[in-house]
Coordinates of C-alpha atoms in Angstrom, one line a residue:
M292 CA 0.1 0.0 0.1
L293 CA 2.8 2.4 1.1
L294 CA 4.3 2.0 -2.5
L295 CA 1.1 2.3 -4.2
E296 CA 1.0 5.8 -2.1
D297 CA 4.5 7.0 -3.0
S298 CA 3.3 6.4 -6.8
L299 CA 0.1 8.2 -6.6
I300 CA 2.2 11.2 -4.9
E301 CA 4.2 11.6 -7.7
R302 CA 1.8 11.6 -10.0
M303 CA -0.3 14.0 -8.3
D304 CA 2.4 16.1 -8.4
A305 CA 3.2 16.1 -11.8
Y306 CA -0.4 16.6 -12.8
R307 CA -0.6 19.8 -10.7
V308 CA 2.8 20.9 -12.3
L309 CA 1.0 20.4 -16.1
L310 CA -1.9 21.9 -14.7
L311 CA -0.2 25.1 -14.1
W312 CA 1.6 25.2 -17.2
Q313 CA -1.3 24.8 -19.3
K314 CA -3.3 27.5 -17.2
E315 CA -0.4 29.7 -16.2
G316 CA 2.7 29.0 -18.4
T317 CA 5.0 27.6 -15.8
F318 CA 8.0 26.4 -16.6
I319 CA 8.5 22.7 -15.2
K320 CA 11.8 22.5 -14.4
E321 CA 11.9 25.0 -11.9
S322 CA 9.1 22.4 -10.1
G323 CA 11.6 20.3 -8.1
L324 CA 9.5 17.2 -9.0
S325 CA 11.0 14.1 -7.9
P326 CA 12.8 12.3 -10.8
F327 CA 10.2 9.9 -11.8
A328 CA 7.7 13.1 -11.8
M329 CA 10.0 15.2 -13.6
E330 CA 10.1 12.5 -16.5
L331 CA 6.7 12.1 -16.7
A332 CA 5.8 15.5 -16.8
L333 CA 8.3 16.7 -19.3
G334 CA 7.1 13.7 -21.1
V335 CA 3.8 15.0 -21.6
C336 CA 4.7 18.2 -22.3
R337 CA 7.1 17.2 -24.9
R338 CA 3.8 14.8 -26.7
H339 CA 1.4 17.2 -25.7
L340 CA 0.1 17.7 -29.1
Y341 CA 0.7 13.8 -29.9
L342 CA -1.3 12.9 -26.9
Q343 CA -4.3 15.3 -27.6
Y344 CA -4.5 13.6 -31.1
F345 CA -4.6 10.2 -29.4
I346 CA -7.2 11.5 -27.1
K347 CA -9.3 12.6 -29.7
S348 CA -9.4 9.5 -31.8
L349 CA -10.5 7.5 -29.0
T350 CA -13.4 9.8 -27.5
K351 CA -16.3 11.5 -28.9
K352 CA -16.5 15.0 -26.8
K353 CA -13.6 16.6 -25.8
P354 CA -12.9 15.8 -21.6
S355 CA -12.1 18.5 -19.8
L356 CA -8.7 19.8 -18.9
E357 CA -7.8 18.0 -15.7
V358 CA -9.5 14.6 -17.1
C359 CA -7.0 15.4 -20.4
T360 CA -4.1 15.7 -18.4
I361 CA -4.7 12.5 -16.7
L362 CA -5.3 11.1 -19.8
E363 CA -2.2 12.4 -21.2
M364 CA -0.4 10.9 -18.6
G365 CA -1.7 7.7 -18.5
L366 CA -0.8 7.0 -22.5
F367 CA 2.5 8.4 -22.1
Q368 CA 3.3 6.2 -19.2
M369 CA 1.8 2.8 -21.2
F370 CA 3.6 3.9 -24.9
F371 CA 6.6 6.0 -24.0
M372 CA 8.0 5.0 -20.1
E373 CA 8.6 1.6 -18.8
V374 CA 5.6 1.5 -16.5
P375 CA 3.0 -1.9 -17.1
D376 CA -0.1 -0.9 -18.5
H377 CA -2.2 -2.3 -15.9
A378 CA -0.3 0.1 -13.2
A379 CA -0.8 3.4 -15.9
V380 CA -4.4 2.5 -15.6
S381 CA -4.8 1.8 -12.2
T382 CA -2.9 5.0 -10.9
S383 CA -4.5 7.2 -13.7
V384 CA -7.9 6.2 -12.1
E385 CA -6.8 6.5 -8.6
L386 CA -5.3 10.2 -9.4
S387 CA -8.9 11.0 -11.1
K388 CA -10.6 9.9 -7.9
A389 CA -7.6 11.8 -5.7
A390 CA -8.0 14.9 -7.5
N391 CA -12.0 15.5 -6.9
L392 CA -13.4 15.3 -10.3
Q393 CA -16.5 15.4 -11.2
E394 CA -18.3 12.2 -10.9
G395 CA -17.6 10.0 -14.1
S396 CA -14.1 11.0 -14.5
A397 CA -12.6 7.8 -13.0
R398 CA -14.9 5.9 -15.6
L399 CA -13.9 7.3 -18.4
V400 CA -10.3 7.7 -17.7
N401 CA -10.4 3.8 -17.0
A402 CA -12.4 3.1 -20.6
V403 CA -10.4 5.5 -22.5
L404 CA -7.0 4.0 -21.4
H405 CA -8.4 0.7 -21.8
A406 CA -9.4 1.2 -25.5
A407 CA -6.1 2.9 -26.1
R408 CA -4.2 -0.4 -24.9
R409 CA -6.5 -2.5 -27.0
S410 CA -6.1 -0.2 -30.4
G411 CA -2.6 1.0 -29.9
L412 CA -1.3 4.0 -31.5
P413 CA -3.4 5.9 -33.6
Q414 CA -3.1 6.2 -37.2
L415 CA -1.2 9.7 -38.4
P416 CA -2.6 11.7 -41.0
P417 CA -1.3 11.2 -44.7
Q418 CA -0.4 15.1 -45.3
R419 CA 3.8 15.3 -44.5
V420 CA 3.9 18.9 -42.7
R421 CA 0.8 17.4 -40.7
R422 CA 2.1 14.3 -40.0
V423 CA 5.3 16.0 -38.8
A424 CA 3.6 18.7 -36.6
V425 CA 1.3 15.5 -35.2
E426 CA 3.9 12.7 -34.3
N427 CA 6.6 15.4 -33.1
S428 CA 3.7 17.6 -31.2
V429 CA 5.2 20.6 -32.9
P430 CA 2.7 23.0 -33.9
E431 CA 2.0 23.2 -37.6
S432 CA 3.0 26.5 -38.4
L433 CA 6.1 26.2 -36.7
V434 CA 6.7 22.7 -39.1
R435 CA 5.8 24.5 -41.8
R436 CA 8.1 27.5 -41.6
W437 CA 10.9 25.0 -41.0
F438 CA 10.2 23.4 -44.3
D439 CA 10.3 26.4 -45.7
I440 CA 13.7 27.4 -44.4
Y441 CA 15.5 24.4 -44.1
G442 CA 13.8 21.9 -46.4
A443 CA 11.6 18.6 -45.6
D444 CA 14.0 16.4 -44.0
R445 CA 16.0 18.7 -42.1
A446 CA 12.8 20.1 -40.6
E447 CA 11.5 16.9 -39.9
A448 CA 14.7 16.2 -38.1
L449 CA 14.4 19.3 -36.5
A450 CA 11.2 18.3 -34.7
K451 CA 12.0 14.7 -34.0
A452 CA 15.1 16.7 -32.1
T453 CA 12.8 18.3 -29.6
L454 CA 11.2 15.1 -28.2
E455 CA 15.1 13.7 -26.8
R456 CA 16.3 13.9 -23.9
P457 CA 19.4 16.6 -23.8
S458 CA 22.4 15.3 -22.8
E459 CA 23.5 16.9 -19.7
W460 CA 27.3 18.5 -19.1
L461 CA 29.2 19.4 -16.2
R462 CA 31.5 22.7 -16.7
V463 CA 34.3 21.9 -14.1
N464 CA 35.4 24.9 -12.6
L465 CA 39.1 24.5 -13.0
Q466 CA 40.7 26.9 -10.5
K467 CA 39.5 24.3 -7.7
T468 CA 40.0 21.0 -9.3
T469 CA 40.7 19.1 -11.8
V470 CA 38.5 17.0 -14.5
E471 CA 39.9 13.5 -13.6
S472 CA 39.6 14.2 -9.4
L473 CA 35.8 15.2 -10.5
V474 CA 35.1 12.5 -12.7
T475 CA 36.9 9.9 -9.7
K476 CA 34.7 11.8 -7.0
L477 CA 31.0 12.0 -9.1
F478 CA 31.1 8.9 -11.1
V479 CA 33.3 6.7 -9.3
T480 CA 33.1 7.2 -5.5
L481 CA 29.5 8.2 -6.0
E482 CA 27.4 6.6 -8.4
G483 CA 30.1 3.6 -8.1
C484 CA 30.9 3.3 -12.0
N485 CA 33.7 2.6 -14.2
P486 CA 35.9 5.7 -15.2
D487 CA 35.4 4.4 -18.9
R488 CA 32.0 5.1 -18.6
V489 CA 32.5 8.5 -18.6
H490 CA 33.8 8.8 -22.1
S491 CA 33.1 12.3 -23.4
T492 CA 35.0 15.0 -22.2
L493 CA 35.7 18.6 -24.3
F494 CA 37.5 21.8 -24.4
D495 CA 39.4 19.8 -21.0
R496 CA 36.7 21.4 -18.8
Y497 CA 33.4 19.8 -19.7
I498 CA 32.1 16.3 -18.7
Q499 CA 28.9 14.4 -20.0
V500 CA 27.0 13.0 -17.5
P501 CA 26.5 9.6 -18.4
A502 CA 22.8 8.6 -19.6
D503 CA 21.9 6.3 -16.6
A504 CA 23.5 8.5 -13.6
K505 CA 21.4 9.9 -11.4
L506 CA 21.4 14.0 -11.5
K507 CA 20.1 14.7 -8.3
P508 CA 23.1 13.1 -5.9
I509 CA 25.6 14.7 -8.1
L510 CA 23.8 18.4 -7.5
E511 CA 23.8 17.1 -4.0
S512 CA 27.1 16.2 -3.8
E513 CA 29.9 18.2 -1.6
S514 CA 31.7 19.3 -4.8
F515 CA 28.8 21.1 -6.3
A516 CA 28.3 23.0 -3.2
N517 CA 32.2 23.7 -2.9
G518 CA 31.7 25.2 -6.2
E519 CA 33.9 22.5 -8.7
F520 CA 31.6 22.4 -11.1
S521 CA 28.3 23.9 -12.7
L522 CA 25.6 22.4 -14.9
Q523 CA 26.5 23.7 -18.9
N524 CA 26.3 22.8 -22.3
P525 CA 29.5 23.0 -24.0
A526 CA 27.7 25.0 -27.0
A527 CA 28.5 28.1 -24.6
Y528 CA 32.1 27.6 -24.8
E529 CA 32.0 27.9 -28.5
V530 CA 30.1 31.3 -27.8
V531 CA 32.7 32.3 -25.4
K532 CA 35.5 31.4 -27.4
L533 CA 34.4 34.1 -30.1
L534 CA 35.0 36.4 -28.1
D535 CA 39.1 36.1 -28.2
L536 CA 39.6 37.2 -24.5
K537 CA 43.0 38.5 -23.3
P538 CA 44.6 38.8 -19.9
G539 CA 43.0 41.8 -18.2
Q540 CA 40.4 43.1 -20.6
K541 CA 37.0 44.6 -19.7
V542 CA 34.5 42.8 -20.6
W543 CA 30.7 43.2 -20.4
D544 CA 27.8 40.4 -20.6
A545 CA 25.2 42.5 -21.5
C546 CA 22.1 40.0 -20.7
A547 CA 24.2 38.0 -18.5
A548 CA 21.3 36.2 -16.2
P549 CA 21.4 33.1 -15.1
G550 CA 25.2 33.7 -15.3
G551 CA 26.7 30.9 -16.7
K552 CA 28.9 32.7 -19.1
S553 CA 30.2 35.0 -17.3
A554 CA 31.3 32.0 -14.4
L555 CA 32.7 30.4 -17.8
M556 CA 35.1 33.2 -19.0
A557 CA 36.0 34.2 -14.9
E558 CA 37.4 30.4 -14.7
M559 CA 39.2 30.9 -17.7
E560 CA 40.7 34.0 -17.8
P561 CA 40.9 35.3 -13.5
S562 CA 42.6 38.6 -14.8
L563 CA 39.5 39.8 -16.6
D564 CA 37.7 42.9 -15.4
I565 CA 33.7 41.2 -16.2
L566 CA 30.5 43.1 -15.6
A567 CA 28.0 41.1 -15.7
S568 CA 24.4 42.8 -15.8
D569 CA 20.5 41.7 -16.2
V570 CA 17.6 44.1 -16.6
S571 CA 15.7 41.7 -13.4
E572 CA 17.2 42.6 -10.1
F573 CA 16.1 39.1 -9.1
R574 CA 18.1 37.2 -11.6
V575 CA 21.3 39.6 -10.7
E576 CA 20.4 38.4 -7.0
K577 CA 20.4 34.7 -8.0
M578 CA 23.7 35.5 -10.2
Q579 CA 25.3 36.5 -7.2
D580 CA 24.4 33.5 -5.3
L581 CA 26.4 31.4 -8.3
L582 CA 29.1 33.4 -8.0
D583 CA 29.5 32.9 -3.9
R584 CA 29.4 29.2 -4.8
L585 CA 31.9 29.2 -7.2
G586 CA 34.3 31.6 -5.5
L587 CA 35.0 33.8 -8.3
V588 CA 35.6 37.4 -7.6
N589 CA 36.5 39.0 -11.1
V590 CA 32.8 39.3 -11.6
R591 CA 31.0 42.6 -11.0
L592 CA 27.1 42.4 -10.9
E593 CA 24.8 45.3 -11.8
C594 CA 21.1 45.9 -12.6
I595 CA 20.9 47.2 -16.1
D596 CA 18.5 47.4 -19.1
A597 CA 21.1 47.2 -22.0
L598 CA 18.3 48.9 -24.2
S599 CA 19.3 52.0 -22.4
P600 CA 22.6 51.7 -20.0
Q601 CA 22.8 54.1 -17.1
L602 CA 25.9 54.3 -14.9
P603 CA 26.1 51.1 -12.9
V604 CA 24.6 51.1 -9.6
T605 CA 25.6 48.0 -7.4
L606 CA 23.2 46.5 -5.9
E607 CA 24.3 47.0 -2.2
E608 CA 23.6 50.4 -3.2
Q609 CA 20.3 49.3 -4.9
C610 CA 19.4 48.0 -1.1
S611 CA 20.6 51.1 0.7
D612 CA 18.0 54.1 1.0
R613 CA 20.6 56.0 2.9
A614 CA 23.2 55.4 -0.2
Q615 CA 20.3 56.5 -3.1
E616 CA 19.7 59.7 -1.2
A617 CA 23.2 60.3 -1.2
M618 CA 23.8 59.7 -4.6
D619 CA 24.3 62.3 -7.3
P620 CA 21.2 62.6 -9.5
I621 CA 23.4 62.0 -12.7
V622 CA 24.3 58.1 -11.4
S623 CA 20.7 58.0 -10.8
P624 CA 19.0 54.4 -12.1
T625 CA 16.2 56.8 -13.2
A626 CA 18.2 59.3 -14.2
P627 CA 18.9 60.4 -18.2
L628 CA 21.9 58.7 -19.6
Q629 CA 24.3 61.7 -19.7
D630 CA 26.3 61.6 -23.5
D631 CA 29.1 59.0 -23.9
T632 CA 28.2 58.0 -20.3
F633 CA 28.2 54.5 -21.4
S634 CA 30.2 54.6 -24.6
N635 CA 33.6 53.1 -25.8
L636 CA 33.7 51.2 -22.2
F637 CA 34.6 47.5 -22.5
D638 CA 37.3 45.2 -24.8
R639 CA 34.5 42.9 -25.4
I640 CA 31.0 42.3 -25.0
L641 CA 28.6 39.7 -25.0
L642 CA 25.3 39.7 -26.3
D643 CA 23.3 36.9 -25.5
V644 CA 19.9 38.2 -26.0
P645 CA 16.5 37.1 -25.5
C646 CA 14.9 35.0 -27.8
S647 CA 12.4 32.0 -28.9
N648 CA 14.4 29.3 -27.3
M649 CA 13.8 27.4 -30.5
G650 CA 17.4 26.0 -30.7
V651 CA 16.8 24.5 -27.0
I652 CA 13.4 22.9 -27.3
A653 CA 13.9 19.8 -26.3
R654 CA 15.6 21.3 -22.9
R655 CA 12.8 23.6 -22.6
P656 CA 9.5 22.3 -24.2
E657 CA 7.5 24.3 -23.3
S658 CA 8.7 26.8 -25.5
K659 CA 7.6 25.3 -29.0
Y660 CA 4.0 26.0 -28.0
R661 CA 4.3 30.0 -27.4
I662 CA 6.4 30.6 -30.9
T663 CA 4.5 32.1 -33.7
L664 CA 5.2 34.2 -36.7
E665 CA 4.6 37.2 -34.7
S666 CA 6.4 36.3 -31.6
V667 CA 9.3 35.8 -33.6
K668 CA 8.7 39.0 -35.1
E669 CA 8.4 41.1 -32.2
L670 CA 12.0 39.4 -30.8
A671 CA 13.8 40.0 -33.8
E672 CA 13.0 43.4 -33.0
L673 CA 13.8 43.6 -29.4
Q674 CA 17.2 41.7 -30.6
S675 CA 18.0 44.6 -33.0
R676 CA 17.7 47.0 -30.7
L677 CA 19.7 45.3 -27.9
L678 CA 22.2 45.2 -30.3
A679 CA 22.3 48.9 -31.5
S680 CA 22.3 50.0 -28.1
A681 CA 25.1 47.6 -26.6
S682 CA 27.2 48.1 -29.1
Q683 CA 27.8 51.9 -28.4
A684 CA 29.9 50.7 -25.6
L685 CA 32.5 48.8 -27.3
K686 CA 35.8 50.3 -27.9
V687 CA 37.8 51.1 -31.2
D688 CA 38.8 47.4 -32.4
G689 CA 36.7 45.5 -29.7
V690 CA 34.9 42.2 -30.3
L691 CA 31.3 42.1 -29.6
V692 CA 29.2 38.8 -29.8
Y693 CA 26.0 38.7 -30.9
A694 CA 24.2 35.1 -29.8
T695 CA 20.6 33.4 -29.4
C696 CA 19.7 29.6 -28.7
S697 CA 17.6 29.8 -31.8
P698 CA 19.0 29.6 -35.2
D699 CA 16.1 31.2 -36.8
P700 CA 17.3 33.5 -39.6
M701 CA 15.0 36.1 -38.6
E702 CA 16.6 36.2 -35.2
T703 CA 20.1 35.6 -36.0
T704 CA 21.5 36.0 -39.5
Q705 CA 19.1 39.2 -40.5
V706 CA 19.3 41.0 -37.6
V707 CA 23.5 40.6 -37.9
N708 CA 23.3 42.0 -41.5
R709 CA 20.8 44.5 -40.4
F710 CA 23.0 46.2 -37.8
V711 CA 26.4 45.8 -39.9
K712 CA 24.4 47.8 -43.0
E713 CA 22.9 50.6 -40.5
H714 CA 26.3 50.7 -38.6
P715 CA 29.3 50.7 -40.9
E716 CA 32.0 51.4 -38.4
F717 CA 31.0 47.2 -37.4
E718 CA 32.6 44.4 -39.7
K719 CA 31.9 40.9 -39.2
V720 CA 34.6 38.6 -37.8
G721 CA 34.9 35.3 -39.7
E722 CA 31.7 32.7 -40.3
P723 CA 29.3 32.5 -37.6
V724 CA 28.8 29.4 -35.4
Y725 CA 26.2 27.0 -35.1
P726 CA 27.3 24.4 -32.6
G727 CA 24.3 22.3 -32.5
V728 CA 24.6 21.3 -36.2
E729 CA 28.2 20.2 -35.7
D730 CA 27.3 18.3 -32.9
S731 CA 24.0 17.0 -31.6
R732 CA 24.6 16.7 -28.0
F733 CA 25.5 20.9 -28.4
D734 CA 22.4 23.4 -27.7
G735 CA 21.2 24.8 -31.0
F736 CA 22.8 28.2 -30.5
F737 CA 23.9 30.8 -33.1
A738 CA 27.1 33.1 -32.6
Q739 CA 28.2 36.2 -34.7
A740 CA 31.5 38.2 -33.8
L741 CA 31.6 41.9 -34.5
R742 CA 34.4 44.2 -34.7
R743 CA 34.4 48.2 -34.2
K744 CA 36.5 49.6 -36.6
G745 CA 39.3 52.1 -36.1

């Protein structure tokens, strides 16, 4: 009975998180679910449109949102998880009772799941765009856009990739430990496995987490608490590498939160003077926790809107009423920007702009249901404004790297080409990089280096 209760609690947690996502757009990965509940919730989210299509093939009338969510969870367990059919059905029925749904919901759940067990997976639509959209749970408008941009075969491959579990990587803080030492502590001592299983290391600082290793104990380890590593995809290194960092340079990470690339730069070159900023005070405060854990002292945090950068004001000053009153109006965060206040300050600028997340859908499955052509156009306009604004702070002969976690041309090459055309004092440096195209284990980033000419 205890096992049944425990399994029901996990399913109830996943159910609540899925409802919150559908009603309020909350992020599933930030919900603190158990590993089983997280796998279930993310899996249902990844295959949401397909599971809805499945339910439609089994019912005459669309059930309520709550019943649909329980049915999606049951179907996902039956067909995409290693859960016995009888367990998936019985726990789904119990869940519908525990959720206090309207009378008859439990019987409906039981009937639909038994029908699915008999019928098997539904037949897919014959038309290719529609089939790819349904089979991979990608909105048809987005699939059609991918067909137009990349062609049918690559578009279908992109859609299939959204269903994959992304590989997890640890970035080793080489100021505190070595790759070899961390592999021993985490995967031999903690996981009790042969070090040969940890077969992938990249750039002498990234370790691929074995697919069957448990991430939770790794993140609860003493090594993590001591700042010996962070979670980060190696695509970040490919982006940062374009900056061509030199000792002692002044660097601005203009849209820095959650702070992973700032931390990477600080670990790579302790002599850098790094300003890491974000428009959100809350996100800046979270970055402070990261820097404290990693023991990095060459990163200064500020709350700055890169669209209209003001003179930096430290978090300590922002939190102190006395300091606010004592400040000259010119340096107040609400005061108008004086000419050249934020110009020609930095040798390097990293501008990792807000984007559609089209290149990291596997990691953030909620994002694919929010993407529309209109939303991408709005983001591209914001990205252009951010690039034009942040670029003013770059010194002559300095390098700015424009980056997105989307490969869509509207957010990438079109933004860069428009900027270079409107700002002839800048030129492209080399070709753009698309790490996810070169290595499927990498997130789908785009990055282009730009130099301010003398």
